[in-house]
mmCIF file of C-alpha atoms (C1' of nucleotides) in Angstrom:
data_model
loop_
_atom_site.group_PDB
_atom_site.id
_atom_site.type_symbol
_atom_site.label_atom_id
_atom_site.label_comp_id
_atom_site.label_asym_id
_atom_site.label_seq_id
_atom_site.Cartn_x
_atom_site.Cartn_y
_atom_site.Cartn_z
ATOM 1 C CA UNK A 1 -115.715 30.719 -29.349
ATOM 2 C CA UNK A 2 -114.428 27.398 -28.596
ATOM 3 C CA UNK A 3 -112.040 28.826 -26.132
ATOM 4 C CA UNK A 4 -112.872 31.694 -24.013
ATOM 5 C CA UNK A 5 -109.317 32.128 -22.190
ATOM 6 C CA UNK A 6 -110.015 29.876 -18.697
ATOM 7 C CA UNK A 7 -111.196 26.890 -20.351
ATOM 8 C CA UNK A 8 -109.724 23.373 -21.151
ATOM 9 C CA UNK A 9 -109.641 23.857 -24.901
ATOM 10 C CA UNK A 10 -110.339 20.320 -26.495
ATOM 11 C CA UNK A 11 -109.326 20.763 -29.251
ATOM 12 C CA UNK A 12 -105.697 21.306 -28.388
ATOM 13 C CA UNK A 13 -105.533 19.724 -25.290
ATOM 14 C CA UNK A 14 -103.195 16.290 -25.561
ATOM 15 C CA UNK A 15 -105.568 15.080 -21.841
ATOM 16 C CA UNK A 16 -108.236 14.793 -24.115
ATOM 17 C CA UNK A 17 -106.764 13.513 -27.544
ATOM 18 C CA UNK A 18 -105.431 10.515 -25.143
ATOM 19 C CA UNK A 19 -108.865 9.713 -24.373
ATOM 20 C CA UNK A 20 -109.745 9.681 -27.620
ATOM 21 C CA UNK A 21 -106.925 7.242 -28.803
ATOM 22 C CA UNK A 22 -107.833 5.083 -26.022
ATOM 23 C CA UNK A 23 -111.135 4.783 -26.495
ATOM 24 C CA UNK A 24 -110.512 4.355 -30.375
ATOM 25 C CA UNK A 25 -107.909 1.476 -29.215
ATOM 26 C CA UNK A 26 -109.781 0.049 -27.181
ATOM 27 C CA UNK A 27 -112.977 -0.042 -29.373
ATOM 28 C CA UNK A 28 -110.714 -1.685 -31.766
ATOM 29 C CA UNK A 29 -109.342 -4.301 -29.320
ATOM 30 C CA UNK A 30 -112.890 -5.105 -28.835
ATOM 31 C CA UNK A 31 -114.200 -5.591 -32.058
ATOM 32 C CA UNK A 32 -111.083 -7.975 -32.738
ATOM 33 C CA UNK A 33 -111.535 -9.659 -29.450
ATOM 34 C CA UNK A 34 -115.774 -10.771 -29.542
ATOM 35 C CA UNK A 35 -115.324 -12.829 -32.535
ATOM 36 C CA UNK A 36 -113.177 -15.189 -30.395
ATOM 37 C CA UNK A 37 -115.632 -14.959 -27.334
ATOM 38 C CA UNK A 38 -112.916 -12.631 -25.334
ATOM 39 C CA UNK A 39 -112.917 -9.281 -23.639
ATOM 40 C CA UNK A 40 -109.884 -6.834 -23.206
ATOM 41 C CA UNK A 41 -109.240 -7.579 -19.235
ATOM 42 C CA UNK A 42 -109.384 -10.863 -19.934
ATOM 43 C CA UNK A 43 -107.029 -11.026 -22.918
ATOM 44 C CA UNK A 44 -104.492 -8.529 -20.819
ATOM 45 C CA UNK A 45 -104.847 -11.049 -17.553
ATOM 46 C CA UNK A 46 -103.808 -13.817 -19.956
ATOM 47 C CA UNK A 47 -101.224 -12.046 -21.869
ATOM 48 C CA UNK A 48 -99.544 -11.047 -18.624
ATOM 49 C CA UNK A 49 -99.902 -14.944 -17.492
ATOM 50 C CA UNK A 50 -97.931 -16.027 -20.475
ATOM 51 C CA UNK A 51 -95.101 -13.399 -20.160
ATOM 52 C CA UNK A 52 -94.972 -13.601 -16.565
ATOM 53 C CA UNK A 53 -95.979 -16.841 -14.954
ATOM 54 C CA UNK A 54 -97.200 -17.259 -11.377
ATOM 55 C CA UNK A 55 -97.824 -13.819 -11.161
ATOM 56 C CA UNK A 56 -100.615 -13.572 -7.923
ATOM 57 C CA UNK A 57 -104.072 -12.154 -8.708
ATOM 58 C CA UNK A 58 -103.253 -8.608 -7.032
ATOM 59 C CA UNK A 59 -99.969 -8.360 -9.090
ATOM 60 C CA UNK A 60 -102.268 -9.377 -12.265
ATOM 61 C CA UNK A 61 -104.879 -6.963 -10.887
ATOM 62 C CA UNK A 62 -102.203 -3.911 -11.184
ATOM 63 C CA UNK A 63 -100.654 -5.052 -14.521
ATOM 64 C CA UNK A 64 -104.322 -5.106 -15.994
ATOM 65 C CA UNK A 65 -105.157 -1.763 -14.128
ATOM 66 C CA UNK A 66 -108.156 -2.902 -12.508
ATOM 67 C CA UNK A 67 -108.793 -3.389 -8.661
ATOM 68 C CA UNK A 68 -107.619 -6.549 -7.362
ATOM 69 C CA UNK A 69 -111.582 -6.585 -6.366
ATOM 70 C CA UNK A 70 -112.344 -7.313 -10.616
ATOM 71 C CA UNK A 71 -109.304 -9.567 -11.053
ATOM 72 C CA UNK A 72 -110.500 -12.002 -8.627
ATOM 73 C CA UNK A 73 -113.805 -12.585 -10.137
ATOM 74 C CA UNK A 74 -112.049 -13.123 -13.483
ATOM 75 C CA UNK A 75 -109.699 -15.346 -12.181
ATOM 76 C CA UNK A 76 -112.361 -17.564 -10.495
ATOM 77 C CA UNK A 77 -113.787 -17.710 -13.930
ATOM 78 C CA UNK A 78 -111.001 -18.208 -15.927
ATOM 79 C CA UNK A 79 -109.961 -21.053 -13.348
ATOM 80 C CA UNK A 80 -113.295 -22.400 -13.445
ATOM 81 C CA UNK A 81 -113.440 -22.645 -17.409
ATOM 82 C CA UNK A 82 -109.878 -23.898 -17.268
ATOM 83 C CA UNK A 83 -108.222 -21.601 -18.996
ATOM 84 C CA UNK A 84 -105.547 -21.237 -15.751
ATOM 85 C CA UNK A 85 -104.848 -22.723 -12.756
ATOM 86 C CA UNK A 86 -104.178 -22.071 -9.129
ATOM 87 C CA UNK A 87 -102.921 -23.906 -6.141
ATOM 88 C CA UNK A 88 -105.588 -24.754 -3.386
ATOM 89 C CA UNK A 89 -102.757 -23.719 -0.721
ATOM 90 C CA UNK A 90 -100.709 -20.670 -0.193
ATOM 91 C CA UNK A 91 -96.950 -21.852 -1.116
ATOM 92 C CA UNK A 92 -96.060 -19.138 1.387
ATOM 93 C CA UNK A 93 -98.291 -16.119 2.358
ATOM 94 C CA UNK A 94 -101.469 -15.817 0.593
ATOM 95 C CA UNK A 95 -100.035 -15.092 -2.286
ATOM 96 C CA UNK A 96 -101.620 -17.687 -4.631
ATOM 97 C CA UNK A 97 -99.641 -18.069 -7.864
ATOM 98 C CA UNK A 98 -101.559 -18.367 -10.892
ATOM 99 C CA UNK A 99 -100.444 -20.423 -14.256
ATOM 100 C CA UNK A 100 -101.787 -20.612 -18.167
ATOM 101 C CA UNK A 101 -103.329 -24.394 -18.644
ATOM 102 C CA UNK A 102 -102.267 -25.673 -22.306
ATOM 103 C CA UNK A 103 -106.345 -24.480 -22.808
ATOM 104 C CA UNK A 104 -105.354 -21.116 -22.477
ATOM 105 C CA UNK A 105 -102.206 -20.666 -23.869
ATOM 106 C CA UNK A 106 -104.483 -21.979 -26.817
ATOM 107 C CA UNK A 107 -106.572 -19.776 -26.439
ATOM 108 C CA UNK A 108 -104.327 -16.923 -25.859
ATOM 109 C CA UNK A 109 -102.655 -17.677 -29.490
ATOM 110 C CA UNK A 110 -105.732 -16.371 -31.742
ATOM 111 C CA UNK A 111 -105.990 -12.973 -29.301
ATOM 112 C CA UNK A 112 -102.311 -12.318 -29.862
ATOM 113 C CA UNK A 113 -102.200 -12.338 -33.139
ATOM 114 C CA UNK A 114 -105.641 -10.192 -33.472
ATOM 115 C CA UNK A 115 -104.082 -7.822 -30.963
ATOM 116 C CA UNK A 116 -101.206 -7.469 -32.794
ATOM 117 C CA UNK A 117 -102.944 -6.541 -35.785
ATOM 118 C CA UNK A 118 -104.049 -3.801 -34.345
ATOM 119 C CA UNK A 119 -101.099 -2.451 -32.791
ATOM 120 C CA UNK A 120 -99.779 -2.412 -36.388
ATOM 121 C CA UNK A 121 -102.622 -0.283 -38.059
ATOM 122 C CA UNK A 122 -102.173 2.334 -35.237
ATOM 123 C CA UNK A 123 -98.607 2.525 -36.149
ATOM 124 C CA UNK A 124 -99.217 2.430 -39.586
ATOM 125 C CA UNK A 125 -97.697 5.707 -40.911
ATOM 126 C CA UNK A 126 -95.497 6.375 -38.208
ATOM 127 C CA UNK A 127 -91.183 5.593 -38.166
ATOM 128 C CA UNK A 128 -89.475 3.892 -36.142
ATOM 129 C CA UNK A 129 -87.836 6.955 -35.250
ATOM 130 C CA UNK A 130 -91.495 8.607 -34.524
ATOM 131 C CA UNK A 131 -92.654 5.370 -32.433
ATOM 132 C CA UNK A 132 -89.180 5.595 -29.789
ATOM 133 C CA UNK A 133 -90.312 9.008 -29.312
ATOM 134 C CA UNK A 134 -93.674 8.268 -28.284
ATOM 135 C CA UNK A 135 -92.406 5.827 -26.220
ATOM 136 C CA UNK A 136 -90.355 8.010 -24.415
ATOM 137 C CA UNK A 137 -92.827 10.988 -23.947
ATOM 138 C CA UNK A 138 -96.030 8.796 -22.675
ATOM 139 C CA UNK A 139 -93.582 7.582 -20.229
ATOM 140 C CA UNK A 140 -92.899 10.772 -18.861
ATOM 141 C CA UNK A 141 -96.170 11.541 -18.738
ATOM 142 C CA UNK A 142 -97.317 8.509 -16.873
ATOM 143 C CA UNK A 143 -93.883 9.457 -14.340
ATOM 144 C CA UNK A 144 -94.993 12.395 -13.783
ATOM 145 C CA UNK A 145 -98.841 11.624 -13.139
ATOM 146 C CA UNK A 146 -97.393 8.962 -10.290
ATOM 147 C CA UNK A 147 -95.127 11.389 -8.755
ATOM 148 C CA UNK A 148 -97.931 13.428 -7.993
ATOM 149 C CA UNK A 149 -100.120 10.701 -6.430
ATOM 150 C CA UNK A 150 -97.510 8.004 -4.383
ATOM 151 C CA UNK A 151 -95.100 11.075 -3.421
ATOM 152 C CA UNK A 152 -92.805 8.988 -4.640
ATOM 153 C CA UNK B 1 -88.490 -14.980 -21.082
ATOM 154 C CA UNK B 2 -90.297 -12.259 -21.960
ATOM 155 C CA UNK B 3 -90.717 -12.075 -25.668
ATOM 156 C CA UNK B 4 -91.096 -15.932 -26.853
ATOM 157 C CA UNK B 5 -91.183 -14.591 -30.504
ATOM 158 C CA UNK B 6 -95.033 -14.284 -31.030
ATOM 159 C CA UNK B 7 -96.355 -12.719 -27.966
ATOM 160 C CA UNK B 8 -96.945 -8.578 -28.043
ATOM 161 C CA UNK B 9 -94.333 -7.905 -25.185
ATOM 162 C CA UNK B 10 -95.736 -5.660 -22.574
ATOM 163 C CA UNK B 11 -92.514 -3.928 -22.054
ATOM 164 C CA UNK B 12 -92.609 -2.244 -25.499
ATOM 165 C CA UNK B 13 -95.999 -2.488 -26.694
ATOM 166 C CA UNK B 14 -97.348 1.260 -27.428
ATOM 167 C CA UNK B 15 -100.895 -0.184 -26.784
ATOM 168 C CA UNK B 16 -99.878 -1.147 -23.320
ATOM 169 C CA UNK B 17 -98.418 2.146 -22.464
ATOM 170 C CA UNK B 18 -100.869 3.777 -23.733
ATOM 171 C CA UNK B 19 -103.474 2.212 -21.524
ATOM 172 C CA UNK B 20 -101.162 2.661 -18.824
ATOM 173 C CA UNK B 21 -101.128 6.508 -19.416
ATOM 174 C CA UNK B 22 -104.740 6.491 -19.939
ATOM 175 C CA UNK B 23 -105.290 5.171 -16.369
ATOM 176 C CA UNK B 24 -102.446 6.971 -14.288
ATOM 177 C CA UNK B 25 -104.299 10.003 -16.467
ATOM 178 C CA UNK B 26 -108.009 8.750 -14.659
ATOM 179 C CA UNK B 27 -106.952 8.219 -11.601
ATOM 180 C CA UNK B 28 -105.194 11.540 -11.056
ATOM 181 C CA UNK B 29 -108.645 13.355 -12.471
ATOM 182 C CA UNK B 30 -110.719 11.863 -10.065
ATOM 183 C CA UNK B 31 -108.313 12.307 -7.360
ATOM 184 C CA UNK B 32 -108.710 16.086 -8.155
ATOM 185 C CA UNK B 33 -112.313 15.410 -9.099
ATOM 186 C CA UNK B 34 -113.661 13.701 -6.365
ATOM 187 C CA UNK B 35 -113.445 16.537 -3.211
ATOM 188 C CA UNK B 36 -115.727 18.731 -5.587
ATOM 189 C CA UNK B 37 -117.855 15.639 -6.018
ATOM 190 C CA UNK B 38 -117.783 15.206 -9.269
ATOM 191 C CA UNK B 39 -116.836 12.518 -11.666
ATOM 192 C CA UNK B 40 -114.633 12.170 -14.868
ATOM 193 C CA UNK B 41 -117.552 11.549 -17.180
ATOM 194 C CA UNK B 42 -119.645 14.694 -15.609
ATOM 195 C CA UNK B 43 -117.041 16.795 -16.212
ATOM 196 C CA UNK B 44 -116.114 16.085 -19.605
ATOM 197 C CA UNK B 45 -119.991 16.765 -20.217
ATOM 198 C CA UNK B 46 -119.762 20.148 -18.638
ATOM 199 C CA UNK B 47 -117.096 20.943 -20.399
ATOM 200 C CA UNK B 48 -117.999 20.082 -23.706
ATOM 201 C CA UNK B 49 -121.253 22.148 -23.337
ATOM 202 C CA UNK B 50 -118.984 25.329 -22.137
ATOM 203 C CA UNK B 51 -117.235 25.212 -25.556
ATOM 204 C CA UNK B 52 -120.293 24.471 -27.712
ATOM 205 C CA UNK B 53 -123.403 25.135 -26.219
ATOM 206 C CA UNK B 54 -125.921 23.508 -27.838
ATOM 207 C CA UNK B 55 -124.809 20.322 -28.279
ATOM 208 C CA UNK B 56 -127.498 17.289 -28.668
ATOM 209 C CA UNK B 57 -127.247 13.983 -26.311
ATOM 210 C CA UNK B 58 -125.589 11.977 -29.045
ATOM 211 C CA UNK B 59 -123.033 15.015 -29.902
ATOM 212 C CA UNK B 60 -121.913 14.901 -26.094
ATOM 213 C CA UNK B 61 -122.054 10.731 -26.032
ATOM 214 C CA UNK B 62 -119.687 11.191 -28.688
ATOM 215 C CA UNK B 63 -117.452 13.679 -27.381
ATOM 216 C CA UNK B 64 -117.346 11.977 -23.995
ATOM 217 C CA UNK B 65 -116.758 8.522 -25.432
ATOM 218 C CA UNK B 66 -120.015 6.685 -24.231
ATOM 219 C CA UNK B 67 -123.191 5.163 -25.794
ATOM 220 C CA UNK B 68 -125.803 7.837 -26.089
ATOM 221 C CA UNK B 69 -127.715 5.924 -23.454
ATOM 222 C CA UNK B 70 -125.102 6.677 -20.795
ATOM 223 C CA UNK B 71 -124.987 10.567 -21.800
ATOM 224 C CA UNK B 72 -128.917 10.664 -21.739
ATOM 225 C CA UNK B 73 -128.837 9.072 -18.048
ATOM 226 C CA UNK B 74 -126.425 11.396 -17.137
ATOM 227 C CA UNK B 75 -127.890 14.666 -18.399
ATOM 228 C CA UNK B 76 -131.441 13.854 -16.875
ATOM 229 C CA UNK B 77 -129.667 13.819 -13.428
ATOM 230 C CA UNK B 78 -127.908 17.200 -14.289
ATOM 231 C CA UNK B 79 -130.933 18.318 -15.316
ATOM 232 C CA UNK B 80 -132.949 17.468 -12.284
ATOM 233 C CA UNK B 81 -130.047 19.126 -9.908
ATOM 234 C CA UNK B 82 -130.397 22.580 -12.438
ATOM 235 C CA UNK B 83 -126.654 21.724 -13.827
ATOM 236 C CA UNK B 84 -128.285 21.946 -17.344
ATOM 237 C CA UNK B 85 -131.526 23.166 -19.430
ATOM 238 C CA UNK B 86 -133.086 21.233 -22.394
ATOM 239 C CA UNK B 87 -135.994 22.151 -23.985
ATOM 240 C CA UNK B 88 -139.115 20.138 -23.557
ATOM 241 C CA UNK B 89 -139.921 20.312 -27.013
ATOM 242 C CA UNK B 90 -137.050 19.586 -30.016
ATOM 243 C CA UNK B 91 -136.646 22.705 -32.414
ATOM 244 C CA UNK B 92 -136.024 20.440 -35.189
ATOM 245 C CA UNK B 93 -136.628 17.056 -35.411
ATOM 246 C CA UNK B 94 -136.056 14.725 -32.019
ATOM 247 C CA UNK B 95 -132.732 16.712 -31.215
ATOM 248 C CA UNK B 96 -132.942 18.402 -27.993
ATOM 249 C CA UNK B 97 -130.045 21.311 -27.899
ATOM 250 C CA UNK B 98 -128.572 21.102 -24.231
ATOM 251 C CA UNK B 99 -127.204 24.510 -22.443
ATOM 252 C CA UNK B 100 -125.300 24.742 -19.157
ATOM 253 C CA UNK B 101 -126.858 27.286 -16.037
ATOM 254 C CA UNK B 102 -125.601 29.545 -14.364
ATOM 255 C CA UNK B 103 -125.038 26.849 -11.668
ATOM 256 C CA UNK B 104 -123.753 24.354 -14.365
ATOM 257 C CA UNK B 105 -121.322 27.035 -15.564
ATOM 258 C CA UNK B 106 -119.902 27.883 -11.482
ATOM 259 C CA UNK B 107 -119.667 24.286 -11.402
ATOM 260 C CA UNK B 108 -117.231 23.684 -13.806
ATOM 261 C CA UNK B 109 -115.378 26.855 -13.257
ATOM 262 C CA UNK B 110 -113.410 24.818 -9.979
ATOM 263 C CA UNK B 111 -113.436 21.002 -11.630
ATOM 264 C CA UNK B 112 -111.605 22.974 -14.950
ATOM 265 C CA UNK B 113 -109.116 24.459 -12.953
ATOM 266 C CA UNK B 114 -108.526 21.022 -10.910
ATOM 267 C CA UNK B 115 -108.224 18.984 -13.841
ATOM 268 C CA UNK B 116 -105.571 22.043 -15.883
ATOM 269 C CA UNK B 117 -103.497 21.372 -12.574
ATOM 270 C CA UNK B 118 -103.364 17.710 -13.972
ATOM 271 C CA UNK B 119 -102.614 18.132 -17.364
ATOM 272 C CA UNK B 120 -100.005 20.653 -16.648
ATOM 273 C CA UNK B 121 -98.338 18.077 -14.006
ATOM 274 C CA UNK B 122 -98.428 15.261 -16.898
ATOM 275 C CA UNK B 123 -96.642 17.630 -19.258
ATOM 276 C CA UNK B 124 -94.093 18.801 -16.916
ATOM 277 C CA UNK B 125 -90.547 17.809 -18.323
ATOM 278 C CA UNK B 126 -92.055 18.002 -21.711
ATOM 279 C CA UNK B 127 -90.916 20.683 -24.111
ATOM 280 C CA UNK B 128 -92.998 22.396 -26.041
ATOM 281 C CA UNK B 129 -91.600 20.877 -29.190
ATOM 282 C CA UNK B 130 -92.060 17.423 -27.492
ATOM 283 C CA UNK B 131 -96.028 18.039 -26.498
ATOM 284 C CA UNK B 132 -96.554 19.455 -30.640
ATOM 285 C CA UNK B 133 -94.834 16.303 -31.660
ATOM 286 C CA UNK B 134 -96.971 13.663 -29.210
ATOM 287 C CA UNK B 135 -100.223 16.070 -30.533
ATOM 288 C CA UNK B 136 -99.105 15.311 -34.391
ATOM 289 C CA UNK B 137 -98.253 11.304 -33.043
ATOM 290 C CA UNK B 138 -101.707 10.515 -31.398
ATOM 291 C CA UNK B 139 -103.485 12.127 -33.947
ATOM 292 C CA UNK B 140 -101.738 10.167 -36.484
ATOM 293 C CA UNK B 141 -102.857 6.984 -34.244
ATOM 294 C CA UNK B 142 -106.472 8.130 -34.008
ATOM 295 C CA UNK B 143 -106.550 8.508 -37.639
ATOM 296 C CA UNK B 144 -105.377 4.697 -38.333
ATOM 297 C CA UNK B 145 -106.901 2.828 -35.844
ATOM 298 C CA UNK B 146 -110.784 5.021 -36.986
ATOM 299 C CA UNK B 147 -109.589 3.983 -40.842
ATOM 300 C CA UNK B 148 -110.058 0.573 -39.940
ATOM 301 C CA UNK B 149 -113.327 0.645 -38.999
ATOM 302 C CA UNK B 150 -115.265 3.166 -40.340
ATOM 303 C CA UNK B 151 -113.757 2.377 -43.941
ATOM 304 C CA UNK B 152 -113.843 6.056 -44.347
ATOM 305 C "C1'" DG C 1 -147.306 10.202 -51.844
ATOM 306 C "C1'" DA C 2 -144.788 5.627 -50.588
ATOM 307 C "C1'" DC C 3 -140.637 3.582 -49.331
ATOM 308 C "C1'" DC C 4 -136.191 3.066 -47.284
ATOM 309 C "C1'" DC C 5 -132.344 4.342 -44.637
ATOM 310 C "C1'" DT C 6 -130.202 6.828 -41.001
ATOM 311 C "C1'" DA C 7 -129.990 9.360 -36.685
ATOM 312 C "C1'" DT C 8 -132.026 10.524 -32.428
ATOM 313 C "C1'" DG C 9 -134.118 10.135 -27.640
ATOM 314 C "C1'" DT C 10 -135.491 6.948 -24.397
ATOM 315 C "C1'" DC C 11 -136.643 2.838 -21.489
ATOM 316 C "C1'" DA C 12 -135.269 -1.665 -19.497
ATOM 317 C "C1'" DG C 13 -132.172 -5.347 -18.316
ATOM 318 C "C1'" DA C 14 -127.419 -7.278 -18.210
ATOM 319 C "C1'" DA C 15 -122.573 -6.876 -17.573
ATOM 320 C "C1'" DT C 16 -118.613 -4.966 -15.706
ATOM 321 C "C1'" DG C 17 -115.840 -2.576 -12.396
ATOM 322 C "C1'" DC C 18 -115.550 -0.225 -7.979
ATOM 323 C "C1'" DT C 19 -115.891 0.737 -2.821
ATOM 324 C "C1'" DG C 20 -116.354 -1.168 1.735
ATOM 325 C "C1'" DA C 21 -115.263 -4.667 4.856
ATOM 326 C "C1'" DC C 22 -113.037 -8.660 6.987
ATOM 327 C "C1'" DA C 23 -109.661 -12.274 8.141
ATOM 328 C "C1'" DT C 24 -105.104 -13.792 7.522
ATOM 329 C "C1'" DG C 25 -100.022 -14.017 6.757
ATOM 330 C "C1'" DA C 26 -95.383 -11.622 6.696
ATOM 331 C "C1'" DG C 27 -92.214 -8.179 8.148
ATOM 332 C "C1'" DT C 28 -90.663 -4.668 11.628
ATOM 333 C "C1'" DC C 29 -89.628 -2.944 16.010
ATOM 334 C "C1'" DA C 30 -89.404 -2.602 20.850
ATOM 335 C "C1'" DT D 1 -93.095 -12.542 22.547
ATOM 336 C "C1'" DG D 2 -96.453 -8.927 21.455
ATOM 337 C "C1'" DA D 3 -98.039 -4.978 18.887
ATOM 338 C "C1'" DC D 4 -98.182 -2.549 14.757
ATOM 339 C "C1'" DT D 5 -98.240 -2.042 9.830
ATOM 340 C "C1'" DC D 6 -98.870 -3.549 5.288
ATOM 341 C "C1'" DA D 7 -100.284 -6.570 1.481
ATOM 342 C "C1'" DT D 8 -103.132 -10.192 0.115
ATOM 343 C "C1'" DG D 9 -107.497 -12.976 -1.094
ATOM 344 C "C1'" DT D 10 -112.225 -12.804 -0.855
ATOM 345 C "C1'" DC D 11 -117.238 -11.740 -0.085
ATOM 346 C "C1'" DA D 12 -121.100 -8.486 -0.581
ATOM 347 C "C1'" DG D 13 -123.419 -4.389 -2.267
ATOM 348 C "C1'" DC D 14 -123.376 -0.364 -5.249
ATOM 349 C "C1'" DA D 15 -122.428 2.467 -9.302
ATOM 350 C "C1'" DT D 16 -121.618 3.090 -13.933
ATOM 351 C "C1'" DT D 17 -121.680 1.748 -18.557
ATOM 352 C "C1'" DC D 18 -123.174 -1.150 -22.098
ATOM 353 C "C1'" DT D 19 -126.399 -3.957 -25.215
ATOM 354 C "C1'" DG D 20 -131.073 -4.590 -26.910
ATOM 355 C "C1'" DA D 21 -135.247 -2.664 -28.312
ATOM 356 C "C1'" DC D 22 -138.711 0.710 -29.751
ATOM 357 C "C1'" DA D 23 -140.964 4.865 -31.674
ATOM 358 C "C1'" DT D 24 -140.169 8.874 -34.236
ATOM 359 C "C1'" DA D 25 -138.162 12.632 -37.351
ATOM 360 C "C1'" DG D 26 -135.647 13.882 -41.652
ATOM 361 C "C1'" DG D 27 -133.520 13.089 -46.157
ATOM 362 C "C1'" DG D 28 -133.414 10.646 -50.052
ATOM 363 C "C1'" DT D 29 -135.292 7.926 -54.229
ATOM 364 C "C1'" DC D 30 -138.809 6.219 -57.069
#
DNA sequence: GACCCTATGTCAGAATGCTGACATGAGTCA
DNA sequence: TGACTCATGTCAGCATTCTGACATAGGGTC
């Protein structure tokens, strides 16, 4: 009954168990996050700011996989709260490079280590052995989603 | 430079490549999606009712992984373009069992086959031992991250 | 029956992200 | 040099989803 030969069967399909562990991580993210006033794209913009420094707001808007569009109305927020800070001119280009402020690295501190805690209880109950595997499989899968679309 | 100790580093955080999967996975559904005009959401509602007819607003809210406000919005436009039938009065109590038409059904027949093109493409390079074990992995994640919540 | 608790359907407003569009700067090629 | 292409930053409008709120139905418990 719940699969009539043509179908997408749910209940075995691994499309729509990933949606359900994203959704369940990210519901998780956010309950960890609103205590300390922050939302996911905002902790991942700041996140990639501290690993990666004077990364530009399109290069922010891909590692936080959102359209540069989104990132750019964070960013003018974030700047104008002070959490980061950007250079009025264009070093060269338009590429304007965009740096934590002490304020956010501060602020950064308490989501990490709420983040983290959640990262943990998902792989609670799974080896290390069991966690390099899934590693290496969701990377194929994301390969092989891209060489579809880029031609690549 | 990239792991200062305390920070969750990007490059081999499970969360991160998770989301990362989770939006190559999006994109490439409404890339297939969008020349039959219809959306991710829509068709995980279709598809849900083609499995278990019947199902109530909330049921599909859940199964979809929205608010029940979003599902009702949705439905009432499917409803109004003959996608789907509701009763106007609930059998039992305020529930109000949902059924896909003929056109519903004819409608999901193309999206379904669009989006198996998808999730074979993902799993290609994957054994079959290596999909079973990802199935048993993201289960395993659902199951921790829901424990934390729920309490249950 | 009276009460409480939970789940449901639904409406309204707010927030978030996206698409479309434009100007500008850098690189390439003839 | 000039034309062409591509990536970037940014503004404006639209779409989708969410949060808040309310009335109602059903299952308990007393």
């Amino acid at each position: 009954m719940s699969q009539d030969g043509a179908g997408v069967d749910l209940e075995t399909s691994l499309g729509y168990l990933l949606k359900e562990v994203s959704s369940a991580l990210r519901v998780a993210m956010e309950e960890v996050l609103r205590p300390l006033g922050m939302s996911v794209t905002r902790y991942s913009c700041l996140e990639l700011l501290a690993q990666r420094p004077g990364l530009s707001n399109s290069e922010l808007a891909r590692g936080a996989f959102v359209t540069r569009q989104s990132m750019n109305v964070l960013l003018q927020t974030l700047e104008r709260e002070g959490y980061v800070t950007r250079p009025a001119e264009a070093p060269v280009g338009k590429v304007l490079p965009t740096r934590l402020t002490p304020r956010g690295r501060r602020s950064l501190e308490k989501a990490t280590v709420a983040v983290r805690s959640v990262e943990v209880r998902m792989l609670a109950g799974l080896t290390e052995t069991e966690q390099s595997t899934a590693f290496r499989i969701l990377r194929s899968m994301v390969r092989s989603l891209h060489d579809g679309n880029d031609g690549a």
